[in-house]
Short mmCIF file of C-alpha atoms in Angstrom, two decimals:
data_model
loop_
_atom_site.label_atom_id
_atom_site.label_comp_id
_atom_site.label_asym_id
_atom_site.label_seq_id
_atom_site.Cartn_x
_atom_site.Cartn_y
_atom_site.Cartn_z
CA VAL A 1 15.33 5.42 -20.70
CA MET A 2 14.93 3.59 -17.17
CA ALA A 3 13.20 6.54 -15.81
CA VAL A 4 10.64 6.48 -18.61
CA VAL A 5 10.43 2.47 -18.28
CA ALA A 6 9.63 2.93 -14.63
CA LEU A 7 7.12 5.70 -15.22
CA ALA A 8 5.24 3.41 -17.61
CA LEU A 9 5.17 0.56 -15.16
CA GLU A 10 3.76 2.77 -12.41
CA ALA A 11 1.22 3.95 -14.74
CA ALA A 12 0.33 0.32 -15.67
CA LEU A 13 0.06 -0.67 -11.97
CA PHE A 14 -2.08 2.33 -11.34
CA VAL A 15 -4.69 1.35 -14.11
CA VAL A 16 -4.70 -2.18 -12.86
CA LEU A 17 -5.23 -1.14 -9.29
CA VAL A 18 -8.08 1.07 -10.34
CA LEU A 19 -9.82 -1.43 -12.38
CA ALA A 20 -9.56 -3.85 -9.60
CA VAL A 21 -11.23 -1.53 -7.08
CA LEU A 22 -13.97 -0.59 -9.60
CA ALA A 23 -14.51 -4.39 -10.03
CA VAL A 24 -14.88 -4.82 -6.36
CA LEU A 25 -17.31 -1.79 -6.06
CA GLU A 26 -19.36 -3.28 -8.93
CA ALA A 27 -19.43 -6.65 -7.27
CA LEU A 28 -20.63 -4.75 -3.86
CA GLY A 29 -23.25 -3.10 -5.89
CA GLY A 30 -24.46 -6.41 -7.58
CA PRO A 31 -25.92 -8.09 -4.64
CA ASP A 32 -27.36 -4.86 -3.47
CA ALA A 33 -29.40 -4.23 -6.61
CA PHE A 34 -30.49 -7.95 -6.64
CA ASP A 35 -31.54 -7.84 -3.20
CA LYS A 36 -33.27 -4.77 -3.73
CA SER A 37 -35.23 -6.15 -6.66
CA GLY A 38 -35.83 -9.43 -4.76
CA SER A 39 -36.69 -7.86 -1.58
CA SER A 40 -39.48 -5.79 -3.40
CA GLY A 41 -41.17 -8.87 -5.01
CA GLY A 42 -40.55 -10.65 -1.64
CA ALA A 43 -42.21 -7.93 0.12
CA VAL A 44 -45.48 -8.42 -1.87
CA LYS A 45 -45.42 -11.98 -1.23
CA GLU A 46 -44.73 -11.61 2.45
CA ASP A 47 -47.60 -8.96 2.55
CA CYS A 48 -49.84 -11.47 1.00
CA ALA A 49 -48.82 -14.30 3.50
CA VAL A 50 -49.49 -11.82 6.45
CA ALA A 51 -52.83 -10.91 5.02
CA GLU A 52 -53.62 -14.61 4.62
CA GLN A 53 -52.46 -15.31 8.23
CA THR A 54 -54.15 -12.59 10.04
CA SER A 55 -54.60 -14.93 12.90
CA THR A 56 -50.98 -15.69 13.35
CA GLY A 57 -49.48 -12.64 15.13
CA ASP A 58 -46.07 -14.17 15.78
CA ALA A 59 -45.59 -14.90 12.17
CA ALA A 60 -46.24 -11.28 11.12
CA LYS A 61 -43.65 -10.21 13.73
CA ALA A 62 -41.11 -12.70 12.56
CA GLU A 63 -41.61 -11.35 8.91
CA THR A 64 -41.36 -7.80 10.10
CA GLY A 65 -38.04 -8.59 11.91
CA LYS A 66 -36.85 -10.22 8.83
CA LYS A 67 -37.50 -7.06 6.60
CA ARG A 68 -35.75 -5.16 9.19
CA ARG A 69 -32.75 -7.25 9.13
CA ARG A 70 -32.65 -7.33 5.46
CA PHE A 71 -32.91 -3.51 5.41
CA SER A 72 -30.17 -3.11 7.92
CA GLY A 73 -27.89 -5.27 5.82
CA HIS A 74 -28.54 -3.21 2.60
CA ASN A 75 -27.75 -0.04 4.75
CA ARG A 76 -24.45 -1.47 5.84
CA LEU A 77 -23.60 -2.52 2.35
CA ARG A 78 -24.32 1.08 1.08
CA GLN A 79 -22.28 2.38 3.83
CA ILE A 80 -19.23 0.21 3.01
CA ARG A 81 -19.54 1.13 -0.71
CA LYS A 82 -19.76 4.89 0.09
CA MET A 83 -16.50 4.34 2.12
CA ALA A 84 -14.82 2.53 -0.57
CA GLN A 85 -15.63 5.21 -2.99
CA LYS A 86 -14.02 7.81 -0.73
CA ILE A 87 -10.98 5.84 -0.29
CA VAL A 88 -10.76 5.13 -4.15
CA ASN A 89 -11.33 8.86 -4.82
CA LEU A 90 -8.60 9.90 -2.34
CA GLY A 91 -6.28 7.31 -3.85
CA LEU A 92 -6.99 8.82 -7.30
CA ILE A 93 -6.05 12.37 -6.15
CA VAL A 94 -2.95 11.17 -4.52
CA THR A 95 -1.84 8.93 -7.06
CA SER A 96 -2.56 11.62 -9.76
CA ALA A 97 -0.22 13.96 -7.88
CA LEU A 98 2.53 11.62 -7.72
CA MET A 99 2.24 10.63 -11.23
CA MET A 100 2.20 14.26 -12.39
CA TRP A 101 5.50 14.79 -10.22
CA LYS A 102 7.13 11.68 -11.65
CA THR A 103 6.39 12.98 -15.14
CA LEU A 104 8.03 16.36 -14.25
CA MET A 105 11.05 14.58 -13.01
CA VAL A 106 11.33 12.69 -16.15
CA VAL A 107 10.75 15.76 -18.39
CA THR A 108 13.21 18.11 -16.40
CA ASN A 109 15.72 15.36 -15.58
CA SER A 110 15.69 16.88 -11.98
CA GLU A 111 14.84 14.92 -8.81
CA SER A 112 13.17 18.20 -7.44
CA PRO A 113 11.72 20.16 -10.57
CA VAL A 114 9.77 22.48 -8.25
CA VAL A 115 11.13 23.88 -4.85
CA VAL A 116 10.33 26.42 -2.40
CA VAL A 117 12.81 29.11 -1.38
CA LEU A 118 13.29 28.72 2.47
CA SER A 119 15.96 31.49 3.31
CA GLY A 120 16.68 34.99 2.39
CA SER A 121 20.05 34.31 1.15
CA MET A 122 18.99 35.26 -2.37
CA GLU A 123 17.28 38.45 -1.60
CA PRO A 124 16.51 40.67 -3.48
CA GLY A 125 16.18 38.28 -6.46
CA PHE A 126 14.06 35.69 -4.71
CA TYR A 127 12.36 35.87 -1.21
CA ARG A 128 11.17 33.36 1.21
CA GLY A 129 8.15 31.64 0.05
CA ASP A 130 8.93 32.00 -3.83
CA ILE A 131 8.48 28.87 -6.00
CA LEU A 132 11.19 28.06 -8.36
CA PHE A 133 11.13 25.89 -11.50
CA LEU A 134 14.15 23.89 -12.35
CA TRP A 135 15.53 22.46 -15.32
CA ASN A 136 18.61 20.12 -15.65
CA ARG A 137 19.00 19.41 -19.54
CA GLY A 138 20.78 21.18 -22.27
CA ALA A 139 23.75 23.52 -22.14
CA SER A 140 26.53 23.79 -19.70
CA PHE A 141 26.14 26.05 -16.76
CA ARG A 142 27.31 29.53 -16.82
CA VAL A 143 28.34 32.41 -14.47
CA GLY A 144 25.30 34.02 -13.32
CA GLU A 145 22.81 31.40 -13.43
CA ILE A 146 20.95 30.24 -10.22
CA ILE A 147 21.21 26.59 -9.28
CA LEU A 148 19.90 24.32 -6.64
CA PHE A 149 22.57 21.95 -5.40
CA LYS A 150 23.00 19.37 -2.76
CA ASN A 151 25.64 19.35 -0.30
CA GLU A 152 27.30 16.78 2.17
CA GLY A 153 26.17 17.60 5.65
CA HIS A 154 23.16 19.57 4.61
CA SER A 155 19.77 17.78 4.50
CA VAL A 156 18.17 20.61 2.49
CA PRO A 157 19.32 21.83 -0.90
CA ILE A 158 20.69 25.23 -1.43
CA VAL A 159 19.59 27.83 -4.09
CA HIS A 160 22.64 30.14 -4.94
CA ARG A 161 24.26 31.82 -7.87
CA VAL A 162 27.09 30.59 -9.78
CA VAL A 163 29.89 33.27 -9.62
CA LYS A 164 32.87 31.31 -10.96
CA ILE A 165 33.43 28.19 -13.16
CA HIS A 166 36.53 25.95 -13.23
CA GLU A 167 37.06 23.93 -16.34
CA LYS A 168 39.13 20.62 -15.98
CA HIS A 169 41.25 19.08 -18.55
CA ASP A 170 38.76 16.25 -19.13
CA GLY A 171 36.30 18.87 -20.00
CA SER A 172 34.05 18.80 -17.09
CA VAL A 173 33.55 21.82 -14.87
CA ASP A 174 33.32 22.76 -11.20
CA LEU A 175 31.46 25.55 -9.91
CA LEU A 176 31.61 28.20 -7.28
CA THR A 177 28.41 29.44 -5.92
CA LYS A 178 27.32 32.38 -3.75
CA GLY A 179 23.92 33.73 -2.29
CA ASP A 180 23.29 37.28 -3.55
CA ASN A 181 22.59 38.34 0.05
CA ASN A 182 25.80 36.83 1.48
CA GLU A 183 28.98 38.48 1.87
CA ASP A 184 31.35 35.50 1.20
CA ASP A 185 31.02 32.64 -1.30
CA ASP A 186 29.84 29.16 -0.45
CA ARG A 187 33.20 27.62 0.24
CA GLY A 188 32.43 27.71 3.97
CA LEU A 189 29.32 25.48 3.27
CA TYR A 190 31.21 22.88 1.19
CA PRO A 191 32.68 19.97 2.89
CA PRO A 192 36.18 20.56 4.51
CA GLY A 193 38.78 20.51 1.85
CA GLN A 194 36.35 21.19 -1.11
CA ARG A 195 36.78 24.53 -2.84
CA TRP A 196 34.49 23.75 -5.87
CA LEU A 197 31.09 22.28 -6.39
CA ASN A 198 31.05 19.36 -8.93
CA GLU A 199 28.29 19.15 -11.53
CA LYS A 200 27.16 15.95 -10.03
CA PHE A 201 25.67 17.68 -6.88
CA ILE A 202 23.71 20.01 -9.12
CA VAL A 203 19.83 19.31 -8.94
CA GLY A 204 18.84 21.74 -11.74
CA ARG A 205 18.91 25.59 -12.82
CA ALA A 206 16.03 27.87 -12.07
CA VAL A 207 14.31 28.73 -15.20
CA GLY A 208 11.18 30.51 -13.84
CA TYR A 209 9.54 31.35 -10.43
CA LEU A 210 6.27 32.44 -8.66
CA PRO A 211 6.58 34.91 -5.94
CA TYR A 212 5.24 34.12 -2.50
CA VAL A 213 3.07 31.21 -3.71
CA GLY A 214 4.90 28.67 -1.56
CA TYR A 215 4.63 30.80 1.54
CA VAL A 216 1.90 28.46 2.86
CA THR A 217 4.44 25.71 2.80
CA LEU A 218 6.64 27.84 5.15
CA VAL A 219 3.88 28.59 7.45
CA MET A 220 3.03 24.93 7.84
CA ASN A 221 6.63 24.05 8.62
CA ASP A 222 7.31 26.96 10.94
CA TYR A 223 3.82 26.61 12.72
CA PRO A 224 2.66 22.98 12.90
CA LEU A 225 -0.58 23.91 14.60
CA PHE A 226 -1.72 25.71 11.41
CA LYS A 227 -1.08 22.61 9.33
CA TYR A 228 -3.45 20.63 11.72
CA LEU A 229 -5.99 23.51 11.70
CA LEU A 230 -6.16 23.35 7.83
CA ILE A 231 -6.42 19.54 7.82
CA GLY A 232 -9.31 19.80 10.37
CA ALA A 233 -11.03 22.50 8.28
CA LEU A 234 -10.81 20.38 5.05
CA GLY A 235 -12.14 17.46 6.93
CA VAL A 236 -15.23 19.63 8.11
CA VAL A 237 -15.78 20.88 4.49
CA SER A 238 -15.77 17.30 3.24
CA VAL A 239 -18.28 16.02 5.96
CA ASN A 240 -20.63 18.97 5.20
CA ARG A 241 -20.41 18.44 1.46
CA GLU A 242 -21.36 14.71 2.04
CA LYS A 243 -24.35 15.71 4.24
CA GLN A 244 -25.54 18.07 1.41
#
């Protein structure tokens, strides 16, 4: 329930932020349109004044300078509006992605509903770069299921298969896991003295996967230069699209 409330509050704050930014953009656009309409009428009057005062060259130059400064101000204001719109669009994309991720977390009851396989310990079932979809609701865990669990001393969660279940007197269960491509079970990965994995460390069970789709993530982690080149290419495409 608290997760749902937090998600609703974040959505409300997001809507308020978007409305505030749109109001600022509209305020920036108002003076621009007003000045444009005013400048058109003012330009006629100024032209008439210059026509009537043909003998005064300095006055004509002054009026021309005012027009140029006014046009320069309009141009700067338009640039500010374009930049603000770009920032808003980027914020919308990032915020939408975060909201989708939060929604998946609430629906699946998992802090990491989508993960990428980083090692070959589960081959041939899963290979590096496969994307796994996790679910952490419903029935108890069973032997043969593939789970993602956190482990003290390891910053990266581990994806392995349940090979044994130890049921306690209070009804709770502990699990023993093992990688399909490993010879030994995971007791060597657990903290010293721990022979079973408690359910509280489980992030979720694998309910589906997409082969090799997450390999781009592995390449960017293994080769940071590729990540920077990709970001640069996206920037060039964005600039060219803006010019068009």
